[in-house]
Tab-separated table of C-alpha atoms in Angstrom:
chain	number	residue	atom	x	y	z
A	1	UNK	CA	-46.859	25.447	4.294
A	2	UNK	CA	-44.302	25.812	1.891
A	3	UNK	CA	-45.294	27.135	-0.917
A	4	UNK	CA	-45.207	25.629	-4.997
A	5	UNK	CA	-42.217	28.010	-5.724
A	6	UNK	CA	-39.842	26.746	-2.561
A	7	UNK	CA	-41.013	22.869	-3.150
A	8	UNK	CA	-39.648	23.113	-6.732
A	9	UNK	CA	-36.328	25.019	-5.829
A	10	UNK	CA	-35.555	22.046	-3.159
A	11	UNK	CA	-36.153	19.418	-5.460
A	12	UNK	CA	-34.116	20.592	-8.144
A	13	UNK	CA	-31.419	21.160	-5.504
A	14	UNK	CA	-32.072	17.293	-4.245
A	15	UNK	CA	-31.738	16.416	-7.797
A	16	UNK	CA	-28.207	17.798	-8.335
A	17	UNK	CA	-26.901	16.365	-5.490
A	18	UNK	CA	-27.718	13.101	-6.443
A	19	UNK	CA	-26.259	13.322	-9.841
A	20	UNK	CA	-23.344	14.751	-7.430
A	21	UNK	CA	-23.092	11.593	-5.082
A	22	UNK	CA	-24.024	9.259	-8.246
A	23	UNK	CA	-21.178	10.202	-10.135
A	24	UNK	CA	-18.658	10.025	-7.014
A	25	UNK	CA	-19.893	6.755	-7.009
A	26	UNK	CA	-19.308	5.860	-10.118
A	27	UNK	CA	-15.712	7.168	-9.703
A	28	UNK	CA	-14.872	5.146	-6.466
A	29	UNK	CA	-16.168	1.761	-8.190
A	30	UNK	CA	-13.674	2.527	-10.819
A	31	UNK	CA	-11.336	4.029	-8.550
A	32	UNK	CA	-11.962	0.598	-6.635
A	33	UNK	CA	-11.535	-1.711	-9.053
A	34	UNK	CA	-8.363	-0.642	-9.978
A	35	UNK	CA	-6.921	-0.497	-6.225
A	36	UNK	CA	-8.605	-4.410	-5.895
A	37	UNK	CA	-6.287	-5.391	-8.958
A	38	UNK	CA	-3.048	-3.493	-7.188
A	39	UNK	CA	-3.294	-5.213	-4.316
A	40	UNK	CA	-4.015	-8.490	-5.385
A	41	UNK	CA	-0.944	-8.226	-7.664
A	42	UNK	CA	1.111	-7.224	-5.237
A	43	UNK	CA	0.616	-10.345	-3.098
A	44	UNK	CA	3.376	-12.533	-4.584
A	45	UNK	CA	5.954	-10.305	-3.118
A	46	UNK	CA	4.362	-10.365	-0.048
A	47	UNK	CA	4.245	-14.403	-0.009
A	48	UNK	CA	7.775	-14.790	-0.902
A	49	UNK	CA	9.043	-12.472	1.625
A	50	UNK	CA	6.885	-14.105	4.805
A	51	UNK	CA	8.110	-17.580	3.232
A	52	UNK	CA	12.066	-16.005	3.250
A	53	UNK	CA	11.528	-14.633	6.291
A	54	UNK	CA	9.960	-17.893	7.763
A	55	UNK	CA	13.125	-19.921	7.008
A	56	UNK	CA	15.492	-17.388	7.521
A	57	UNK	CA	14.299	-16.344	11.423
A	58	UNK	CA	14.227	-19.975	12.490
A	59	UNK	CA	18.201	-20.171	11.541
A	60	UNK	CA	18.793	-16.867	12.996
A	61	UNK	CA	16.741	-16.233	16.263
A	62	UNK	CA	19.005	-19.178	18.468
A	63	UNK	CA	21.887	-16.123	17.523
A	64	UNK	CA	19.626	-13.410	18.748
A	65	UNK	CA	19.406	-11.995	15.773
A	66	UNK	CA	19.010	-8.541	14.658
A	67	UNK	CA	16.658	-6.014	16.367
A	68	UNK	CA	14.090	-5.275	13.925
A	69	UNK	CA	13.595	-9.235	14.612
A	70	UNK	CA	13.969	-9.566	18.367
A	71	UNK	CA	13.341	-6.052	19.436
A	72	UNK	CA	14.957	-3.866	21.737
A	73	UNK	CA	14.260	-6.398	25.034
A	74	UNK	CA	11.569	-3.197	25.749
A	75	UNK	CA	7.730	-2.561	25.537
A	76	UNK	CA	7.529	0.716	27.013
A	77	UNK	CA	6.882	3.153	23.679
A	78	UNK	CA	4.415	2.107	21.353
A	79	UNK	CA	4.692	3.928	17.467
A	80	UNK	CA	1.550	3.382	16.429
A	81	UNK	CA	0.623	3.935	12.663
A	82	UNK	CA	-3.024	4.888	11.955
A	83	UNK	CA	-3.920	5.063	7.989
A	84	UNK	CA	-7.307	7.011	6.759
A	85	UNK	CA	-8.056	8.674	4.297
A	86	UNK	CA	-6.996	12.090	2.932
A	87	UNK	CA	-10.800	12.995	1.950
A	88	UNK	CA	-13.804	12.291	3.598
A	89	UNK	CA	-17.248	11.211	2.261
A	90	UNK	CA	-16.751	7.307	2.356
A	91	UNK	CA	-18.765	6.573	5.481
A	92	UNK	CA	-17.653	5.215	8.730
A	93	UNK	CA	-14.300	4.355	7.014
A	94	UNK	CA	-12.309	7.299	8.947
A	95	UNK	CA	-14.258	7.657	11.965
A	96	UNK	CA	-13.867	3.665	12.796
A	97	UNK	CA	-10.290	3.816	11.846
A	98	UNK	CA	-10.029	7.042	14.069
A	99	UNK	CA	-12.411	5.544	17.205
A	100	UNK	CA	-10.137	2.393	17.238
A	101	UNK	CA	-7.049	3.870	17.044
A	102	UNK	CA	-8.059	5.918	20.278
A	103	UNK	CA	-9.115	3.266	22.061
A	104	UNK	CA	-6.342	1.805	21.619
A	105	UNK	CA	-4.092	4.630	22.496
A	106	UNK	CA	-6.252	4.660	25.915
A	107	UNK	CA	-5.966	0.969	26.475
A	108	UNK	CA	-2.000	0.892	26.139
A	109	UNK	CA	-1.475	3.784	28.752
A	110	UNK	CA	-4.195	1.958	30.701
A	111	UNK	CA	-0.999	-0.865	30.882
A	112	UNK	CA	1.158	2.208	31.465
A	113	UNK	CA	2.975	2.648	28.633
A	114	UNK	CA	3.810	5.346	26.492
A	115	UNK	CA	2.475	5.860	23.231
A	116	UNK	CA	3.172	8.060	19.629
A	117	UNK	CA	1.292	8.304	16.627
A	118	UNK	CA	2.161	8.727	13.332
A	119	UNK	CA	-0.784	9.400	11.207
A	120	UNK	CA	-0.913	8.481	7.019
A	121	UNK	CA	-3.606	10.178	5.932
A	122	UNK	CA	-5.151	14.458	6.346
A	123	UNK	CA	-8.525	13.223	8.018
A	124	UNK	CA	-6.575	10.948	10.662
A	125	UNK	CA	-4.303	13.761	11.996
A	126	UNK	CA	-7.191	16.210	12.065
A	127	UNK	CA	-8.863	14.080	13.960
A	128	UNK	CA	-6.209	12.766	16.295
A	129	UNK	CA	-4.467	15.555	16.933
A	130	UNK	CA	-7.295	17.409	19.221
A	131	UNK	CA	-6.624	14.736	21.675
A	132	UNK	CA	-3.482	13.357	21.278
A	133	UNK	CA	-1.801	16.784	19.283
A	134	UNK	CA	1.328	16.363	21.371
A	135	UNK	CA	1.832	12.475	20.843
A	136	UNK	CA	1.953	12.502	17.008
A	137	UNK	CA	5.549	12.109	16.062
A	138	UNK	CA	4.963	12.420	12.409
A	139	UNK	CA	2.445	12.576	9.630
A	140	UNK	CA	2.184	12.319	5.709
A	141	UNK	CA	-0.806	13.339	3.185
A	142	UNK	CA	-2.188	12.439	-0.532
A	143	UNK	CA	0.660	9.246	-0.301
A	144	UNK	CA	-2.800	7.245	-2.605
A	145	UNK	CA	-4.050	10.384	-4.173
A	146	UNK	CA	-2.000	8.738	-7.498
A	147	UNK	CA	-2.115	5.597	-7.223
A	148	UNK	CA	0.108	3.540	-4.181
A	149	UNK	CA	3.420	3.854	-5.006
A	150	UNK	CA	5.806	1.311	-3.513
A	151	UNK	CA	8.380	4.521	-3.753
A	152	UNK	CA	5.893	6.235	-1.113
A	153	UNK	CA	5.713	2.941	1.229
A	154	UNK	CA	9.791	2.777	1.288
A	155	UNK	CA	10.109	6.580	2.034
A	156	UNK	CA	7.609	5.850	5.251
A	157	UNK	CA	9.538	2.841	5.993
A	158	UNK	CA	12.619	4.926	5.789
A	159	UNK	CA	11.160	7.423	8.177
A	160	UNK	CA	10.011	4.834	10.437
A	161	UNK	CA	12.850	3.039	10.572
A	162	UNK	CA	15.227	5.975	11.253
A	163	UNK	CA	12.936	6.409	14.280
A	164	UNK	CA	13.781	2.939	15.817
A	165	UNK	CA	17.694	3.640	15.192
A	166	UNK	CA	17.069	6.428	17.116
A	167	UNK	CA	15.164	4.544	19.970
A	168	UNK	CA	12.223	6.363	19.519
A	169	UNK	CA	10.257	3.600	20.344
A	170	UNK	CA	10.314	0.020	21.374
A	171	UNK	CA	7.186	-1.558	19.528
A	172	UNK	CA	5.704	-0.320	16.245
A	173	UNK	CA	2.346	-1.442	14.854
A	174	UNK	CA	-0.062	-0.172	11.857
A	175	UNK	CA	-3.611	0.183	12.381
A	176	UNK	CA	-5.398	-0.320	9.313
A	177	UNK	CA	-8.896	-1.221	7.569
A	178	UNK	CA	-8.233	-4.417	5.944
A	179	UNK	CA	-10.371	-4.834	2.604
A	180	UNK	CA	-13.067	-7.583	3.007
A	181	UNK	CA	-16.038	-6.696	0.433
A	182	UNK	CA	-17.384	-2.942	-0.343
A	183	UNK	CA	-19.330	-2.998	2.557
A	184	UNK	CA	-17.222	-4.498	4.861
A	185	UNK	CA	-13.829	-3.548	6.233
A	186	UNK	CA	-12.250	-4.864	9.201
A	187	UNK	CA	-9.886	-2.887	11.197
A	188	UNK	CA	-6.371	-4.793	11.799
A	189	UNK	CA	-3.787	-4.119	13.912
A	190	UNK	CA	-0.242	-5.436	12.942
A	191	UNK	CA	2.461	-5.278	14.776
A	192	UNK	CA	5.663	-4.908	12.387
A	193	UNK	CA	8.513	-4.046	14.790
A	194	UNK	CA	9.690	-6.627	15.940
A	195	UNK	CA	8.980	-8.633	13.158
A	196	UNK	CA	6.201	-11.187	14.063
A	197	UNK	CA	7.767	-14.742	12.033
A	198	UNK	CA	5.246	-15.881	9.797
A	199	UNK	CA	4.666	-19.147	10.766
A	200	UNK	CA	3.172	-20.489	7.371
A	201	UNK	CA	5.123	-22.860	5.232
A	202	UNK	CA	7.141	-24.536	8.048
A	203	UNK	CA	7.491	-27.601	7.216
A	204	UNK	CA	6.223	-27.459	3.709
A	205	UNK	CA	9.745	-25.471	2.645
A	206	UNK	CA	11.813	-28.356	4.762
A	207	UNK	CA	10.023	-31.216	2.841
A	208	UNK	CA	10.467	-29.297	-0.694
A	209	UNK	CA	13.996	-28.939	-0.675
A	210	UNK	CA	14.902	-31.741	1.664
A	211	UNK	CA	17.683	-29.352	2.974
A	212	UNK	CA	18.564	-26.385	4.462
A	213	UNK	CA	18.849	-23.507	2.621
A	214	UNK	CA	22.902	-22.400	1.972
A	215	UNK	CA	22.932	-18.551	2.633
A	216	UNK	CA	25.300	-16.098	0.914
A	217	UNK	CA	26.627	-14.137	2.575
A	218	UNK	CA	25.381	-15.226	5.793
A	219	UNK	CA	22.143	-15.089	7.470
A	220	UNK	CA	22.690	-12.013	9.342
A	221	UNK	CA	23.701	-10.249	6.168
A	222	UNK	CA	20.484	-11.428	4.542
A	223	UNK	CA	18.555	-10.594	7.669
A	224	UNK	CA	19.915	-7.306	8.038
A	225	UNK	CA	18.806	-6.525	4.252
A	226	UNK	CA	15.605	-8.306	4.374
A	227	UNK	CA	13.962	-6.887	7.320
A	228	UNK	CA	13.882	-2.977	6.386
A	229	UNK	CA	12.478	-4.928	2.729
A	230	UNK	CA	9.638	-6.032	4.984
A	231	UNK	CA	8.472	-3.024	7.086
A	232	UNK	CA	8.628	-1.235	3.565
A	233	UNK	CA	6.335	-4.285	2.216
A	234	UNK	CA	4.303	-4.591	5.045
A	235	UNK	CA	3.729	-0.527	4.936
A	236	UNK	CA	2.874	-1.407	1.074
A	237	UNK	CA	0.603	-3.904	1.818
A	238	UNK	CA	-1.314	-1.850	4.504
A	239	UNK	CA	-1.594	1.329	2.016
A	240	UNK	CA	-2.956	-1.286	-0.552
A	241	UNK	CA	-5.570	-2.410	1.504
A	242	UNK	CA	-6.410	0.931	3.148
A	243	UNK	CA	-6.881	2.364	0.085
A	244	UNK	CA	-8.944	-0.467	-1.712
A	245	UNK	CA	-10.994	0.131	1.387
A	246	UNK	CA	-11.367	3.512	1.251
A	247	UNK	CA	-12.676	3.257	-2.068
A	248	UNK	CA	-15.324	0.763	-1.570
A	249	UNK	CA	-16.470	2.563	1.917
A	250	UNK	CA	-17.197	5.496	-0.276
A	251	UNK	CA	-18.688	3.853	-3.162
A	252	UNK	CA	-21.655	2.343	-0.817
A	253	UNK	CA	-21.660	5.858	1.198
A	254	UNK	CA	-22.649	7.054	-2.556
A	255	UNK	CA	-24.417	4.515	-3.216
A	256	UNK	CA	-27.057	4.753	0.066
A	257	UNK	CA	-26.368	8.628	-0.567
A	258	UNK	CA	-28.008	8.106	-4.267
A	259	UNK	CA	-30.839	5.865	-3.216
A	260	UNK	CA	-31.700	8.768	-0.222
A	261	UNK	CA	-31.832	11.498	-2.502
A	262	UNK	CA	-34.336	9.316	-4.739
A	263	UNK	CA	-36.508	8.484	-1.970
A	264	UNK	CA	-36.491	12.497	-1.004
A	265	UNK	CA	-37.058	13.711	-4.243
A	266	UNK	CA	-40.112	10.776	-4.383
A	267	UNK	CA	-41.297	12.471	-1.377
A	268	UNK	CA	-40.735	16.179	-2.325
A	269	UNK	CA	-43.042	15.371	-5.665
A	270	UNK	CA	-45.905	14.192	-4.160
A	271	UNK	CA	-45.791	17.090	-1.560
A	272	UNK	CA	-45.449	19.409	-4.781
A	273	UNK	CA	-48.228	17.676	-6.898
A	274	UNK	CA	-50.636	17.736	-3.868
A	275	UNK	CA	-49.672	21.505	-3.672
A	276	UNK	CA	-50.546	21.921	-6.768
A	277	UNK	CA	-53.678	20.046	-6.715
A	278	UNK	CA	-54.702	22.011	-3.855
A	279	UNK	CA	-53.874	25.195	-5.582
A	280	UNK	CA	-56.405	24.195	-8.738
A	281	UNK	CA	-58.750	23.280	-6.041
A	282	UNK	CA	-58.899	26.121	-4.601
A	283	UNK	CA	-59.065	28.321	-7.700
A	284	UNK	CA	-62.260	26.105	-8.950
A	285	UNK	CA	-64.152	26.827	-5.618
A	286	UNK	CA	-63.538	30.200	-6.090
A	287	UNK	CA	-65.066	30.294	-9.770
A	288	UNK	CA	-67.420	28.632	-8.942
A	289	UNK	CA	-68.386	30.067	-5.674
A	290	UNK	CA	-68.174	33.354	-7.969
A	291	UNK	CA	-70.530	32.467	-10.915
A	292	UNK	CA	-73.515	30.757	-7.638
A	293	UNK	CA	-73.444	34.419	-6.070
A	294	UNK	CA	-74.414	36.247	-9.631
B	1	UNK	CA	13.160	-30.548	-23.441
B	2	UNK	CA	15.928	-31.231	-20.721
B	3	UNK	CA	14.926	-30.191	-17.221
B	4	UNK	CA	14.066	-26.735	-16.419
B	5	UNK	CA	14.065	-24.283	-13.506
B	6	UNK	CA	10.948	-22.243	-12.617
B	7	UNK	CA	11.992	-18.746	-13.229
B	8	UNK	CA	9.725	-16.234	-11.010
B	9	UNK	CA	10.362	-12.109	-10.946
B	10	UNK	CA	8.247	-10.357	-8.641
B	11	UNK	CA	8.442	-6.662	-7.982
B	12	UNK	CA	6.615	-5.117	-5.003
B	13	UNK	CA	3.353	-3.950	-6.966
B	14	UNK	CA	3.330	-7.380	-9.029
B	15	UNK	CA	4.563	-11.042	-10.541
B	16	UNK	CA	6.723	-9.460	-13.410
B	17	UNK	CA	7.547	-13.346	-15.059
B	18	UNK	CA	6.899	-16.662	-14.687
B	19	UNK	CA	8.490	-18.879	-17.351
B	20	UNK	CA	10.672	-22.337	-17.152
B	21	UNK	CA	14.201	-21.503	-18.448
B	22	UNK	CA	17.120	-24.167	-18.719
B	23	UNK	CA	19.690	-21.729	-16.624
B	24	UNK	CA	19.329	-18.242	-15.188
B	25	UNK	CA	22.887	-16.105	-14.043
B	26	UNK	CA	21.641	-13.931	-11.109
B	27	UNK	CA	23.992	-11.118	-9.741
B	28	UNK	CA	24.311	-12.248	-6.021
B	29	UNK	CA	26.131	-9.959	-3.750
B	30	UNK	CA	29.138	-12.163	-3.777
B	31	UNK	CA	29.387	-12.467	-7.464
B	32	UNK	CA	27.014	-13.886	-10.331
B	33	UNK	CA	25.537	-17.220	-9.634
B	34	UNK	CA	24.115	-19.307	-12.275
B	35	UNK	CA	21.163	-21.236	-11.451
B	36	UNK	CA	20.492	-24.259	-12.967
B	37	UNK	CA	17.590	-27.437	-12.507
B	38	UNK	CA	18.415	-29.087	-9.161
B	39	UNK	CA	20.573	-26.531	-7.683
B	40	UNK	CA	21.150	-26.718	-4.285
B	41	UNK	CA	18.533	-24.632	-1.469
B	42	UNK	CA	19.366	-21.054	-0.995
B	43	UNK	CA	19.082	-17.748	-0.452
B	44	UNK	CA	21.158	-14.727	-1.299
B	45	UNK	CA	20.628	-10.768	-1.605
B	46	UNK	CA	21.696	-9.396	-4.482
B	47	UNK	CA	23.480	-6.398	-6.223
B	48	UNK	CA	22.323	-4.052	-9.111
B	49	UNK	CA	22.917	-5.477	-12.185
B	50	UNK	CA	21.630	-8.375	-14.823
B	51	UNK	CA	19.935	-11.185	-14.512
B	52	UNK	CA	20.451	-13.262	-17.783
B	53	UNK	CA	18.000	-16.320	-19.050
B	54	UNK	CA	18.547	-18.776	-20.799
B	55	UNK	CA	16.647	-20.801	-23.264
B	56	UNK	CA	18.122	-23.225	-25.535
B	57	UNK	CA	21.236	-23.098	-25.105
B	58	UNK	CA	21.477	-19.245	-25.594
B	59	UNK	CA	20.513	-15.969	-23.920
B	60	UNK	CA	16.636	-15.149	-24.769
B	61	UNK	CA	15.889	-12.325	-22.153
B	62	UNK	CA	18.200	-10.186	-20.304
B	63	UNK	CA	16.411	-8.189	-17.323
B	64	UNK	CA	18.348	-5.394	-15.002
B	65	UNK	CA	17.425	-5.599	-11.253
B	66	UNK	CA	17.994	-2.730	-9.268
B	67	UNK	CA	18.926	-5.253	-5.943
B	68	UNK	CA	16.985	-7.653	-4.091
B	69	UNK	CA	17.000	-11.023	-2.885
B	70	UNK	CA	16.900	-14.489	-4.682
B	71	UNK	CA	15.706	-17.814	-3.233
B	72	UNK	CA	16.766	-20.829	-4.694
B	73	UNK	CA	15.228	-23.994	-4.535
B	74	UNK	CA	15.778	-27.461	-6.610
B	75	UNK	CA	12.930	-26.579	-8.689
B	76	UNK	CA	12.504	-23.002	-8.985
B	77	UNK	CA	14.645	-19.623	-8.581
B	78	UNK	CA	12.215	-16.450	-7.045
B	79	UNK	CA	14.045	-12.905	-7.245
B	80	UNK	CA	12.576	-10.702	-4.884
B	81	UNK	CA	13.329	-7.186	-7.249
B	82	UNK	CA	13.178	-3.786	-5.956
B	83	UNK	CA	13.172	-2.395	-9.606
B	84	UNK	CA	13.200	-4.438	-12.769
B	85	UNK	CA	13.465	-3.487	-16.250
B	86	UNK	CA	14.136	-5.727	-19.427
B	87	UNK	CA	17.711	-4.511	-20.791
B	88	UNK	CA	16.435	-4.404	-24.340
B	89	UNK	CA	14.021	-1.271	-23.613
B	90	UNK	CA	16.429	1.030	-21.669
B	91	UNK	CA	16.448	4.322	-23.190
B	92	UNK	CA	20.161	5.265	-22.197
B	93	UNK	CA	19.571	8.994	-22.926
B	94	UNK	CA	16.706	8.940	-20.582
B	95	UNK	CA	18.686	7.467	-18.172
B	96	UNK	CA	22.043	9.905	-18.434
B	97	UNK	CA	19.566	12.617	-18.090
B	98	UNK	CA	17.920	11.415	-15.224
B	99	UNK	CA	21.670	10.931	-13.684
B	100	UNK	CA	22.678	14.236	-14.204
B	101	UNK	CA	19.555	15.124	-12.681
B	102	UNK	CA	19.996	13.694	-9.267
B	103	UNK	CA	23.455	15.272	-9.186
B	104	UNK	CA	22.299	18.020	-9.193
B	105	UNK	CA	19.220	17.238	-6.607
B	106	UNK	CA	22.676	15.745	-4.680
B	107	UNK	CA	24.128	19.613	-4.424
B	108	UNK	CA	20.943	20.676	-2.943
B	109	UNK	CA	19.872	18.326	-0.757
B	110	UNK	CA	20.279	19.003	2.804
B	111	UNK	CA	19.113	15.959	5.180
B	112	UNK	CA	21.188	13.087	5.457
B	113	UNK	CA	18.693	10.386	4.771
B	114	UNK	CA	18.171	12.280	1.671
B	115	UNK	CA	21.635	12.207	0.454
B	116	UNK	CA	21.807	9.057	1.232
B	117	UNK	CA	18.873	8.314	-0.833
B	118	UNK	CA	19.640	9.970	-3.841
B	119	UNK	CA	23.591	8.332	-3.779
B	120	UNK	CA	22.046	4.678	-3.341
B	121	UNK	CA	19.949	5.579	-6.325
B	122	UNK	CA	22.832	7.094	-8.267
B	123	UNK	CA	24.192	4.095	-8.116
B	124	UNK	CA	21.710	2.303	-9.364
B	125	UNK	CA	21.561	4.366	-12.571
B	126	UNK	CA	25.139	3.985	-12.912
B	127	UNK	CA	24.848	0.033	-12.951
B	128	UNK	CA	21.861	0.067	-15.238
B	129	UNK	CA	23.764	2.493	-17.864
B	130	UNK	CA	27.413	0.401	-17.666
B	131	UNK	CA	24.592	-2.829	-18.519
B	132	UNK	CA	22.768	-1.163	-21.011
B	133	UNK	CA	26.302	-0.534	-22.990
């Protein structure tokens, strides 16, 4: 039986980790809202460059077109790009983002092919790299610790992209959670080279203008420019999202972690006032007891 | 009011502006294009340097693009931006300093991709200080 002494210590030390968790909550909500605002605001670009892109690959894929559009004719290496976090303490966020992106490393060489990670995020390559330490090609940390910088999503793009030149790999795809509500995140996989056309908007551009668009230069030139553009936006987007994410996975960790320490320290008082009571009990009988026997 | 063009500016983090102007001059890669109400469908990259707005008959907002990609349609004109900044609120010391800078970063730097890097955005300064003049 513990005595009144240890019950008090532990619910002193329950209390300070709830103001601990309470305030990281409060921090992620803000943290939150802020990331919700970035990446709706950055959804314009995204629209205009799918609708571009839309109008643009149906002129140019009778040509071939360039690779990042029609690939390298191969699916035998898979880059695949898994974003988490840098820090834990948001719930399942990492370890679903981390169980998924293992599956799907297993279910790829299940088809036989070969597969390479590059991991965004310090909790992903941790993770990953017990298993698959001599597949991950590449890795970067703290890219949202300030904020998601476009500047960050072009350098990654730029590292990426260097990597298909190279013929690193045939098929690249990021493997992100993609911000529903707080609670909910769903985990997306997006394949980004070769471009997938966005199929939105077909007709509706054709009717708007009435005619084709005139390119200048030429499509290929535009192409050529616009495609890098989009595995840079695309990267953007899916740090956007990730991060919003990650924020609202940890605010309701914080949250549940908060209402937990409530219900404990609920429990650890009545434990310690029954103590107590028990204690004054005793002591009575005693007196008592004492002043009978005189 | 005679007819007007849907002027849109969006950067990669957000919509920068949204306004109707009566003609906007874009800097296309193959020279600057001016853009007026029923222009014909199209789409072009473009190079660093000024887009210019007009309202009125006259210029009322001069923004520097750092290179992207403009769509033209009858109705509207989108520029796809990788940097924009309105003309008026270049600090031109801040930006010789920030030159000079990357030079020297240039000397230093090692890996192609960044020398490559750091020239493309050399480059870029260089445009946005010859506008801002």
């Amino acid at each position: 039986m513990a005595t009144l002494k240890d019950l008090k210590i532990r619910i002193n030390s329950v209390k300070s980790t709830r103001k601990i968790t309470s305030a990281m909550k409060m921090v992620a909500a803000a943290k939150l809202r802020r990331a919700q605002e970035q990446a709706e605001a950055s959804r314009p670009y995204a629209a205009r460059m799918n609708r571009m892109i839309a109008s643009l690959a149906g002129a140019a894929t009778q040509a071939g077109g360039p690779k990042l559009l029609s690939g390298t004719g191969r699916d035998d290496i898979h880059l695949l790009v898994v974003f988490t976090a840098d820090r834990g303490l948001c719930g399942g966020f990492n370890s679903t983002i981390i169980r998924a992106a293992r599956q799907r490393v297993r279910a790829l060489r299940g088809e036989g092919k070969t597969v390479k990670l590059f991991c965004v995020g310090r909790r992903g390559k941790d993770a990953l790299k017990r298993e698959f330490g001599d597949i991950i090609v590449g890795s970067v940390q703290d890219v949202t610790r300030k904020g998601v910088a476009f500047a960050s999503a072009d350098e990654l793009a730029a590292q990426i992209l260097k990597m298909f030149e190279d013929e690193d790999f045939d098929i690249c795809s990021l493997l992100f959670n993609r911000f529903q509500s707080a609670m909910t995140q769903i985990i997306t996989n997006q394949q980004i080279i070769p471009a997938s056309v966005p199929e939105v908007e077909e007709d509706s551009s054709a009717s708007e203008s009435g005619a084709l668009y005139e390119y200048e230069p030429d499509e290929e030139a535009i192409l050529a420019a616009l495609l890098p553009r989009n595995v840079a936006t695309q990267i953007f987007t899916a740090l956007l999202e990730s991060n919003a994410s990650e924020h609202g996975a940890r605010m309701t960790a914080m949250d549940n972690a908060t209402r937990n320490a409530g219900d404990m320290i609920d429990k650890l008082t009545l434990n310690y006032n029954r103590a107590r009571q028990a204690n004054i009990t005793k002591e009575l009988i005693e007196i008592i007891s004492g002043a009978e026997a005189v | 009011m005679a007819e007007t063009t849907q002027f849109e500016l969006v950067s990669p983090e957000k919509l920068l502006y949204s306004e109707a102007a009566e003609m906007v001059v874009v800097p296309g890669t193959e020279g600057y294009f001016g853009v007026l109400p029923r222009h014909a469908p199209m789409i072009s990259t473009l190079e660093p340097g000024v887009i210019d707005i007009h309202q009125n008959g006259s210029v009322a907002e001069r923004i520097f693009v750092a290179g992207g990609f403009a769509e033209v349609t009858e109705t509207r004109c989108t520029v796809l931006a990788e940097e924009a900044q309105v003309l008026k609120d270049v600090d031109t010391a801040k930006v010789d300093s920030e030159i000079s800078d990357l030079r020297d970063d240039l000397k230093d730097a090692k890996e192609e991709l960044d020398r490559e890097r750091i020239e493309r955005r050399i480059k870029i300064l260089e445009a946005l200080r010859a506008a801002a003049d």
